[in-house]
GROMACS .gro file of C-alpha atoms in nm:
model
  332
    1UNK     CA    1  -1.372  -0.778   1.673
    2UNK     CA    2  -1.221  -1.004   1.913
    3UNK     CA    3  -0.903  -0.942   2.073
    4UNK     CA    4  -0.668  -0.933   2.392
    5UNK     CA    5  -0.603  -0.572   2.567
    6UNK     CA    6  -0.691  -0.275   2.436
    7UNK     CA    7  -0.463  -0.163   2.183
    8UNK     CA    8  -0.357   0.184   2.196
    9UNK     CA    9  -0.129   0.354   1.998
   10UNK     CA   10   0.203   0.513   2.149
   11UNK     CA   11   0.156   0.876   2.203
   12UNK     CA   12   0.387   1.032   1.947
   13UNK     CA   13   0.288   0.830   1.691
   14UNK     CA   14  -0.083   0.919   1.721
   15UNK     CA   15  -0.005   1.306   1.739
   16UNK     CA   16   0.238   1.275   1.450
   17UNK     CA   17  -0.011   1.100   1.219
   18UNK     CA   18  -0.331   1.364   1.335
   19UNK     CA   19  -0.081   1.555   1.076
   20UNK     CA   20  -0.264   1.402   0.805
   21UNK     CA   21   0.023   1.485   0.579
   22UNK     CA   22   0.164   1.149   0.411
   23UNK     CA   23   0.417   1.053   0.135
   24UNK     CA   24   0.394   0.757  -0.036
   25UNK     CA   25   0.760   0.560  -0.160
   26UNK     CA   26   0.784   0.362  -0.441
   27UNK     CA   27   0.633   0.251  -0.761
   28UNK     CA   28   0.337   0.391  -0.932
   29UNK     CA   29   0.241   0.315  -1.314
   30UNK     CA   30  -0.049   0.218  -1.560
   31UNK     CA   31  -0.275  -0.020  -1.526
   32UNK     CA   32  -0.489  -0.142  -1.835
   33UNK     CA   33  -0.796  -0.332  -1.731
   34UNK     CA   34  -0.969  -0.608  -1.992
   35UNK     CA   35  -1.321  -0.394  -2.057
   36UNK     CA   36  -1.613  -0.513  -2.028
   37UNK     CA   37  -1.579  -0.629  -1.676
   38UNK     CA   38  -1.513  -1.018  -1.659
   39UNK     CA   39  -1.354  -1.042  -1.996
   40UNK     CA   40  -1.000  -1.229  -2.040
   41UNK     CA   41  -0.742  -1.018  -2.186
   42UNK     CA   42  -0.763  -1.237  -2.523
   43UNK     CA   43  -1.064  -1.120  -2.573
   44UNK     CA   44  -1.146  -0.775  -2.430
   45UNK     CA   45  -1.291  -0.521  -2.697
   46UNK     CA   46  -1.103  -0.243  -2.528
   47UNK     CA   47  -0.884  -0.188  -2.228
   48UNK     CA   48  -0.946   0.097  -1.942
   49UNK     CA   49  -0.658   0.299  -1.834
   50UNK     CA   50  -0.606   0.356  -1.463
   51UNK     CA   51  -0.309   0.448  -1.255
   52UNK     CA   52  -0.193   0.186  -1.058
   53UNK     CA   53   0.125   0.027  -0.847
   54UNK     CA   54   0.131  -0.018  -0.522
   55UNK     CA   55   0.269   0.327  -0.370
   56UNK     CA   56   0.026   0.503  -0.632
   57UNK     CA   57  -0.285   0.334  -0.511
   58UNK     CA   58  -0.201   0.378  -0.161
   59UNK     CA   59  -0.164   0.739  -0.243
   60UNK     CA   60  -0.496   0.740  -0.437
   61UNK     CA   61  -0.684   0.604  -0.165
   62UNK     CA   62  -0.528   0.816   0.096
   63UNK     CA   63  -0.578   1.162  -0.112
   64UNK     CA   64  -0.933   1.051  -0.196
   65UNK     CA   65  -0.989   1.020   0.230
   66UNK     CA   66  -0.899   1.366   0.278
   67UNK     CA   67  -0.519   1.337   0.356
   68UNK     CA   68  -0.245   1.539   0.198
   69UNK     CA   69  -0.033   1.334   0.018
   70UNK     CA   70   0.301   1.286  -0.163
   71UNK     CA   71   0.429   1.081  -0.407
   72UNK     CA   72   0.821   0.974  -0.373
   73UNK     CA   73   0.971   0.791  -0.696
   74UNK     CA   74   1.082   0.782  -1.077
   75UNK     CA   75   0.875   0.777  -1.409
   76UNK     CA   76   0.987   0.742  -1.724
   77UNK     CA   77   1.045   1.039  -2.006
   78UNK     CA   78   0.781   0.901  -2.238
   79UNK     CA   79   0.375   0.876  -2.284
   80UNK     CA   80   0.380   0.614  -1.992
   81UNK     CA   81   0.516   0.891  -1.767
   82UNK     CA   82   0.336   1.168  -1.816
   83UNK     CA   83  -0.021   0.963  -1.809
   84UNK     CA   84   0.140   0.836  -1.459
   85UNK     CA   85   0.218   1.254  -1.363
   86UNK     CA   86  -0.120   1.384  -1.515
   87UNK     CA   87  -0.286   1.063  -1.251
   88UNK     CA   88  -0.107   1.173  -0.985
   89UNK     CA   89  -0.261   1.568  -1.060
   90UNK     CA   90  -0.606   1.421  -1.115
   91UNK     CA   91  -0.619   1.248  -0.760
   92UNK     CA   92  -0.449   1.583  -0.597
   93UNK     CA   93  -0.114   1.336  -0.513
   94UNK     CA   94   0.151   1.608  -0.500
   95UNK     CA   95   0.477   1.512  -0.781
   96UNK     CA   96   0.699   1.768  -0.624
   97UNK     CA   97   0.952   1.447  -0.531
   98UNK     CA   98   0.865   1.218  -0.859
   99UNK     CA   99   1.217   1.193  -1.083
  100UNK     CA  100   1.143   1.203  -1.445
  101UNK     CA  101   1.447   0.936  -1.589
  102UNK     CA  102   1.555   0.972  -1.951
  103UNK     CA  103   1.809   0.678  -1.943
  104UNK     CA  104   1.579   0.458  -2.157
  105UNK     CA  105   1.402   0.319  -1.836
  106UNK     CA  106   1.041   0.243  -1.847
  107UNK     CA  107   0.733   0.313  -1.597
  108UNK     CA  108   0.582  -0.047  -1.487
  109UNK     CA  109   0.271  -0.137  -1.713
  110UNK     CA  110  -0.029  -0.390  -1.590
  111UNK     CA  111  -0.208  -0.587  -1.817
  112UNK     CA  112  -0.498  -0.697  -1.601
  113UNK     CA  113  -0.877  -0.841  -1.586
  114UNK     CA  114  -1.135  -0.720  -1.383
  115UNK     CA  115  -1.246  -1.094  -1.259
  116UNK     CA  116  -1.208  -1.356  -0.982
  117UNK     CA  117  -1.147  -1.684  -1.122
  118UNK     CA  118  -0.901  -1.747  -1.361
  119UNK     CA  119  -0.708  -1.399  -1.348
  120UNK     CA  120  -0.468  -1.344  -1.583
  121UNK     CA  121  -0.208  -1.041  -1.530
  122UNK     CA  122   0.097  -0.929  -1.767
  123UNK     CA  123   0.355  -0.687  -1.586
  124UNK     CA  124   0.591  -0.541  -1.807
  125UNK     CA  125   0.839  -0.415  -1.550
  126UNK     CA  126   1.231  -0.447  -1.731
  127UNK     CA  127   1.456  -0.246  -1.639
  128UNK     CA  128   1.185  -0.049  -1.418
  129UNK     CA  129   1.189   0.390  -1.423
  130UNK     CA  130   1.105   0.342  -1.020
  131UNK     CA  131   1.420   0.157  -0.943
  132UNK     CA  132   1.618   0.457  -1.047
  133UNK     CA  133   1.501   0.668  -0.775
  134UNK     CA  134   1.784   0.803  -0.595
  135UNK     CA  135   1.935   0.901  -0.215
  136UNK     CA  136   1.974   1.245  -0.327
  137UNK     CA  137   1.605   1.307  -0.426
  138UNK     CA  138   1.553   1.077  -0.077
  139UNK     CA  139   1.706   1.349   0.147
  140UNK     CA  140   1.560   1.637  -0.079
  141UNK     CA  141   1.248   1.551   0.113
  142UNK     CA  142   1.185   1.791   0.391
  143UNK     CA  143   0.989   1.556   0.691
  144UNK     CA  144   0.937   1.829   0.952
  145UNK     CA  145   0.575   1.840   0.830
  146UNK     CA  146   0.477   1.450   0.758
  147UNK     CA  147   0.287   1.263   0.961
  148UNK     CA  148   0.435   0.934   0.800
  149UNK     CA  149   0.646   0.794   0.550
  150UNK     CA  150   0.476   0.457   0.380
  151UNK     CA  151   0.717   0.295   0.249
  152UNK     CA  152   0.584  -0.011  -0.057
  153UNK     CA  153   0.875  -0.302   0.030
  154UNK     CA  154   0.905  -0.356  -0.358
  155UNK     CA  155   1.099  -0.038  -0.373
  156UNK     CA  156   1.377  -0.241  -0.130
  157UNK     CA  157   1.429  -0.486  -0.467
  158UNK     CA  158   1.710  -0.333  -0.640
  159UNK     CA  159   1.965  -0.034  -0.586
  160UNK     CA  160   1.964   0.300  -0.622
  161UNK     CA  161   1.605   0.285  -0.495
  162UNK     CA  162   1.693   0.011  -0.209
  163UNK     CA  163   1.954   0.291  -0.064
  164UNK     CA  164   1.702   0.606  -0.155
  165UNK     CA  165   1.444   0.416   0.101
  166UNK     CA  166   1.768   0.375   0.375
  167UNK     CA  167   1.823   0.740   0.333
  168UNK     CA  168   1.466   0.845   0.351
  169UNK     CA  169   1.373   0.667   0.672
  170UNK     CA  170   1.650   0.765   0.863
  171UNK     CA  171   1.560   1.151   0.771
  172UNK     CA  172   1.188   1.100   0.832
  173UNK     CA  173   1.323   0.940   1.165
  174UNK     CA  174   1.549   1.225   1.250
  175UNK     CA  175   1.206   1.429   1.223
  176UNK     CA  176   0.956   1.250   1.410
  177UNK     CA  177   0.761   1.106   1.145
  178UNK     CA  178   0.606   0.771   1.194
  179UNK     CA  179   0.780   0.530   0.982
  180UNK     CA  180   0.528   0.253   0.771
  181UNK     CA  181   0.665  -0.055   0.610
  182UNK     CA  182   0.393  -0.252   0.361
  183UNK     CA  183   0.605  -0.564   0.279
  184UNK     CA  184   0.484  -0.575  -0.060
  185UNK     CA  185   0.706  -0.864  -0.117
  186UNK     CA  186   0.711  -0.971  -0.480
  187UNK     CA  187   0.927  -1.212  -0.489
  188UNK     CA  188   1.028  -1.232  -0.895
  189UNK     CA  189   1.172  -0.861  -0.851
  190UNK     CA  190   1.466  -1.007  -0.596
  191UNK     CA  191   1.765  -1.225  -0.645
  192UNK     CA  192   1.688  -1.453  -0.351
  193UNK     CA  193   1.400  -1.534  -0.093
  194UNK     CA  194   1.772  -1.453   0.194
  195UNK     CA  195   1.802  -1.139   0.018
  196UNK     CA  196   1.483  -1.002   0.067
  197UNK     CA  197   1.430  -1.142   0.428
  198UNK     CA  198   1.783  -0.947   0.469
  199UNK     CA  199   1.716  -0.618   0.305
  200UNK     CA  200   1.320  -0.615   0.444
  201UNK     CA  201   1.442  -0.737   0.815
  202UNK     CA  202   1.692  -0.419   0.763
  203UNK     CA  203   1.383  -0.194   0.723
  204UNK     CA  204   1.096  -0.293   0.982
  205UNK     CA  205   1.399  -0.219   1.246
  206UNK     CA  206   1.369   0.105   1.129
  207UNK     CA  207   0.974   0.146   1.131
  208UNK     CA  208   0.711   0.153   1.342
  209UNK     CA  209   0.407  -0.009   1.179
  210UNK     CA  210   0.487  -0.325   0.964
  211UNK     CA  211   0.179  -0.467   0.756
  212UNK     CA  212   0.219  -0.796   0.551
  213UNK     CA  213   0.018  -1.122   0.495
  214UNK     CA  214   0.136  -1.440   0.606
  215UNK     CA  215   0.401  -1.510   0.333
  216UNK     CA  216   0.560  -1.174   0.411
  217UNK     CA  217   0.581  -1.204   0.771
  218UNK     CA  218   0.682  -1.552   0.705
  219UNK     CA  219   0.974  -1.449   0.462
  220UNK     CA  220   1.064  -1.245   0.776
  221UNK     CA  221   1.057  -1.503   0.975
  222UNK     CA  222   1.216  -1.742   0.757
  223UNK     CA  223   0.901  -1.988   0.753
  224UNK     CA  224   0.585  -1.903   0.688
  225UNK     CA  225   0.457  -2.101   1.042
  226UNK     CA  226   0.684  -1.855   1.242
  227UNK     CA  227   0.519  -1.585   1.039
  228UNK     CA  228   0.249  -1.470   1.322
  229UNK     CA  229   0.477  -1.529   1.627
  230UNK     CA  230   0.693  -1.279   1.452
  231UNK     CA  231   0.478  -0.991   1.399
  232UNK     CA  232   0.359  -1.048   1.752
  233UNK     CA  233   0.711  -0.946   1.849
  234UNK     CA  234   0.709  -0.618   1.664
  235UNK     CA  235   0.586  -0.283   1.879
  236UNK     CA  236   0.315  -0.223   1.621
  237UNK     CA  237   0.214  -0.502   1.320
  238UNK     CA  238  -0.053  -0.586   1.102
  239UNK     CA  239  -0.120  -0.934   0.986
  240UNK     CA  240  -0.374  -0.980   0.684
  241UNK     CA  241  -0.471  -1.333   0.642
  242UNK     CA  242  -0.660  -1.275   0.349
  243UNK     CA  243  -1.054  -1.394   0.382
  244UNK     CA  244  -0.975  -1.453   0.739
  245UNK     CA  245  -0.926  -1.082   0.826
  246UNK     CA  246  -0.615  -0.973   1.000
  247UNK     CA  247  -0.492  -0.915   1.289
  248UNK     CA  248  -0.328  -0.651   1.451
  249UNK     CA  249  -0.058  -0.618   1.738
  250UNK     CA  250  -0.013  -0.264   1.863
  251UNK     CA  251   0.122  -0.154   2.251
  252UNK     CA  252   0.108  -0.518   2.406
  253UNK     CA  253  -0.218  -0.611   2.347
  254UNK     CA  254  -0.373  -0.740   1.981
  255UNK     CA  255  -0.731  -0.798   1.824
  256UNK     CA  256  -0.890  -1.008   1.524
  257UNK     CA  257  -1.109  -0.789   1.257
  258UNK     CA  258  -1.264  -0.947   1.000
  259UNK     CA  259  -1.369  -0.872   0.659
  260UNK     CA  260  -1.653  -0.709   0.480
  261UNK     CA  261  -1.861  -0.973   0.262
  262UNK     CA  262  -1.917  -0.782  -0.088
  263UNK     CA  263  -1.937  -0.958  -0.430
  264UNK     CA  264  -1.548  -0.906  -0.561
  265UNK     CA  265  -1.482  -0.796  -0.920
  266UNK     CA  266  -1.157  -0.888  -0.896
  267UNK     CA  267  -0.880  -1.002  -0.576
  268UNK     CA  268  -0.684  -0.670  -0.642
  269UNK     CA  269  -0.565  -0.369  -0.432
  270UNK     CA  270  -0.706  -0.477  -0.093
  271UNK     CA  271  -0.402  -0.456   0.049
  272UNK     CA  272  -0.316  -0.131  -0.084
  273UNK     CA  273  -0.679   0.024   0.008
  274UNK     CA  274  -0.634  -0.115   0.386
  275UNK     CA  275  -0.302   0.112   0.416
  276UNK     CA  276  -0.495   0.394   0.290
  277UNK     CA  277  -0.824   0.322   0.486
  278UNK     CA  278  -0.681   0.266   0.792
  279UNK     CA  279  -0.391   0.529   0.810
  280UNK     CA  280  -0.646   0.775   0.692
  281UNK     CA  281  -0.855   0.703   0.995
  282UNK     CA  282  -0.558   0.711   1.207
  283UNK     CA  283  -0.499   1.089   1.139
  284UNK     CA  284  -0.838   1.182   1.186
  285UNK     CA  285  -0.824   1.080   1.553
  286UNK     CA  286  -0.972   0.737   1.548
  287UNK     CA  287  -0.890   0.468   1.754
  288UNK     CA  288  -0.658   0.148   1.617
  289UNK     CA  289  -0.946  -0.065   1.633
  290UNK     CA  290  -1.190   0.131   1.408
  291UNK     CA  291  -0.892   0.256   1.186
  292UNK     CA  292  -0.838  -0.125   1.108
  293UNK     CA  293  -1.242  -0.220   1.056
  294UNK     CA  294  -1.223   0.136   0.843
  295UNK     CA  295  -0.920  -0.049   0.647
  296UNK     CA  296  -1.112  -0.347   0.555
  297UNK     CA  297  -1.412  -0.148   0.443
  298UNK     CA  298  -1.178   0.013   0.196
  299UNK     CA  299  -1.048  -0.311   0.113
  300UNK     CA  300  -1.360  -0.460   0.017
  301UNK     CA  301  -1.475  -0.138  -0.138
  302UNK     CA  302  -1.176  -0.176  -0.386
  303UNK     CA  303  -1.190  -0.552  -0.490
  304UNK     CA  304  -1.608  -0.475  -0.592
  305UNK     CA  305  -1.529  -0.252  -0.823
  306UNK     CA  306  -1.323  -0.192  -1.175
  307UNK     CA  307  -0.912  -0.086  -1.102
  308UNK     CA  308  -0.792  -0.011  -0.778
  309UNK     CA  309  -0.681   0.380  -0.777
  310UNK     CA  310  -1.022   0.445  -0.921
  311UNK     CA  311  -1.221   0.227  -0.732
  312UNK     CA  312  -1.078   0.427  -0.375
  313UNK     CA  313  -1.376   0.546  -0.210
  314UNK     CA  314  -1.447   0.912  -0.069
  315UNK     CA  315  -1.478   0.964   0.283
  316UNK     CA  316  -1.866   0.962   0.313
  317UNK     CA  317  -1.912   0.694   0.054
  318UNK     CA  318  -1.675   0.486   0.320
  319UNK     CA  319  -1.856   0.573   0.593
  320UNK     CA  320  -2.216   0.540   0.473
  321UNK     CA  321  -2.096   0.181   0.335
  322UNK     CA  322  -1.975   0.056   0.674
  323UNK     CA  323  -2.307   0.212   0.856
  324UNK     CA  324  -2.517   0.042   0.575
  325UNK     CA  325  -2.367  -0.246   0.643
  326UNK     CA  326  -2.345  -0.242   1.007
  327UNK     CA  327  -2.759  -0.129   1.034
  328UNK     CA  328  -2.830  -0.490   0.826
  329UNK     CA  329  -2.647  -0.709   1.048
  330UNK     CA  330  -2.870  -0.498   1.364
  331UNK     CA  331  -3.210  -0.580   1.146
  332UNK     CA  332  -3.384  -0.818   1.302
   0.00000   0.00000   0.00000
């Protein structure tokens, strides 16, 4: 860690996250990994099912640290669905806000491999069940008792979910609850690069914690060199810069964490496993500083091994990973 300050969160937020009460926004599907591990799709002799998106990992990895968590989106009335809803009830994700749609939509499916180089990755995503979600199941949402709202920024994409988002943050605002933005800026599910820096620029006013890589915070910015300079202008950011580690702006001052070395599977889910890690952290009282190290520990844990909801490690298996880690780089 390197950094400038101490950063220390703002006083409301960290009592309203020791909650430990989350719900997750936005899209959560199937995944279907190439099995054995390494294999190209072309050639795989089976695939493995796992739940995936980005709001659905996030969840996973959250639940599977000990928070309470909610799911907040659409599925679709067929096989696709229900595998999604019986995921959700496996990793103890509550479904209490998750819209079943029977307008012919469809729940996003992955076609993935579990490898490094040459990844190939089908997402059948037309006309998409988690678009549908709408303002009225938004403010059916009670907030009094959530710690935060995550928000995935792919859920910003295309109306009625773009206005169910609007709607939600202002009534987890109206509560109290710390408001979380995760770019998640994909960019072939928008009409234009101005739209999205629009609609997205709309939202981090609203939150309080903004996490993106460089191209997100540069779409922000509106160049990907004005990227840093602007999530060093935001109360509270994270900046991942992938291999480099992130770094992380929070109450004036900032700091530099770095990654952990492990022999990746596969370059997926890190960023959805740092939400989890480090929010998780967050509401069990830890500082910013080891919340974000706890982040990237997730992060790593994720890309080593097969899918990325499943590959979300338990609390002690986090925790005994980072000491392991931590007692070889003391060893003389």
């Amino acid at each position: 860690m390197e950094g400038n300050g101490v950063a220390m969160l703002d006083e409301r937020i960290a009592k309203r996250l020791k909650r430990n009460r989350f719900v997750v926004l936005g899209r959560a599907g199937m995944d279907l990994y190439a099995d054995p591990p390494g294999e190209a799709v072309e050639r795989a002799e089976r695939f493995v099912a796992a739940l995936g998106g980005s709001a659905g990992n996030i969840a996973a990895g959250l639940a599977r640290l000990g928070a309470g968590v909610d799911l907040l989106g659409a599925v679709s009335d067929d096989a696709i669905g229900r595998f999604v809803m019986a995921q959700l009830a496996d990793y103890g994700i509550g479904a209490k806000h998750v819209s079943v749609v029977r307008d012919g939509r469809r729940t996003s499916l992955a076609v993935t491999e579990s490898r490094v180089e040459g990844l190939q990755g089908v997402l059948y995503r037309n006309h998409a069940a988690d678009f549908a979600l709408s303002v009225a199941e938004a403010e059916a949402v009670d907030f009094q008792g959530v710690g935060a709202l995550i928000v995935t920024g792919t859920a910003l994409a295309a109306s009625p979910s773009r206005d169910a988002v609007f709607a939600a943050l202002e009534r987890a605002r109206m509560a109290g609850t710390v408001c979380v933005l995760d770019v998640d800026w994909r960019a072939y599910s928008w009409q234009s690069e101005a739209e999205a820096r629009a609609v997205c620029g709309e939202a981090v006013a609203l939150c309080d914690l903004t996490v993106g890589n460089d191209e997100e915070f540069g779409l922000l910015a509106g160049e990907v060199e004005r990227g840093r300079d602007f999530a060093a202008g935001l109360p509270w950011a994270v900046y991942k810069m992938g291999a480099a580690g992130s770094e992380t702006f929070c109450g004036g001052a900032s700091f530099r964490c770095g990654i952990f070395a492990v022999k990746a599977l596969k370059p997926l889910g890190s960023g959805d496993g740092f939400m989890a890690g480090m929010l998780a952290a967050l509401a069990r009282g830890e500082g910013v500083e080891v919340a974000v190290r706890q982040g990237s520990a997730v992060a790593a844990l994720v890309v080593s091994g097969v899918g990325c909801a499943p590959a979300m490690p338990m609390l002690g298996s986090l925790l005994n990973f980072i000491k392991e880690l931590e007692d070889a780089h003391r060893a003389p």
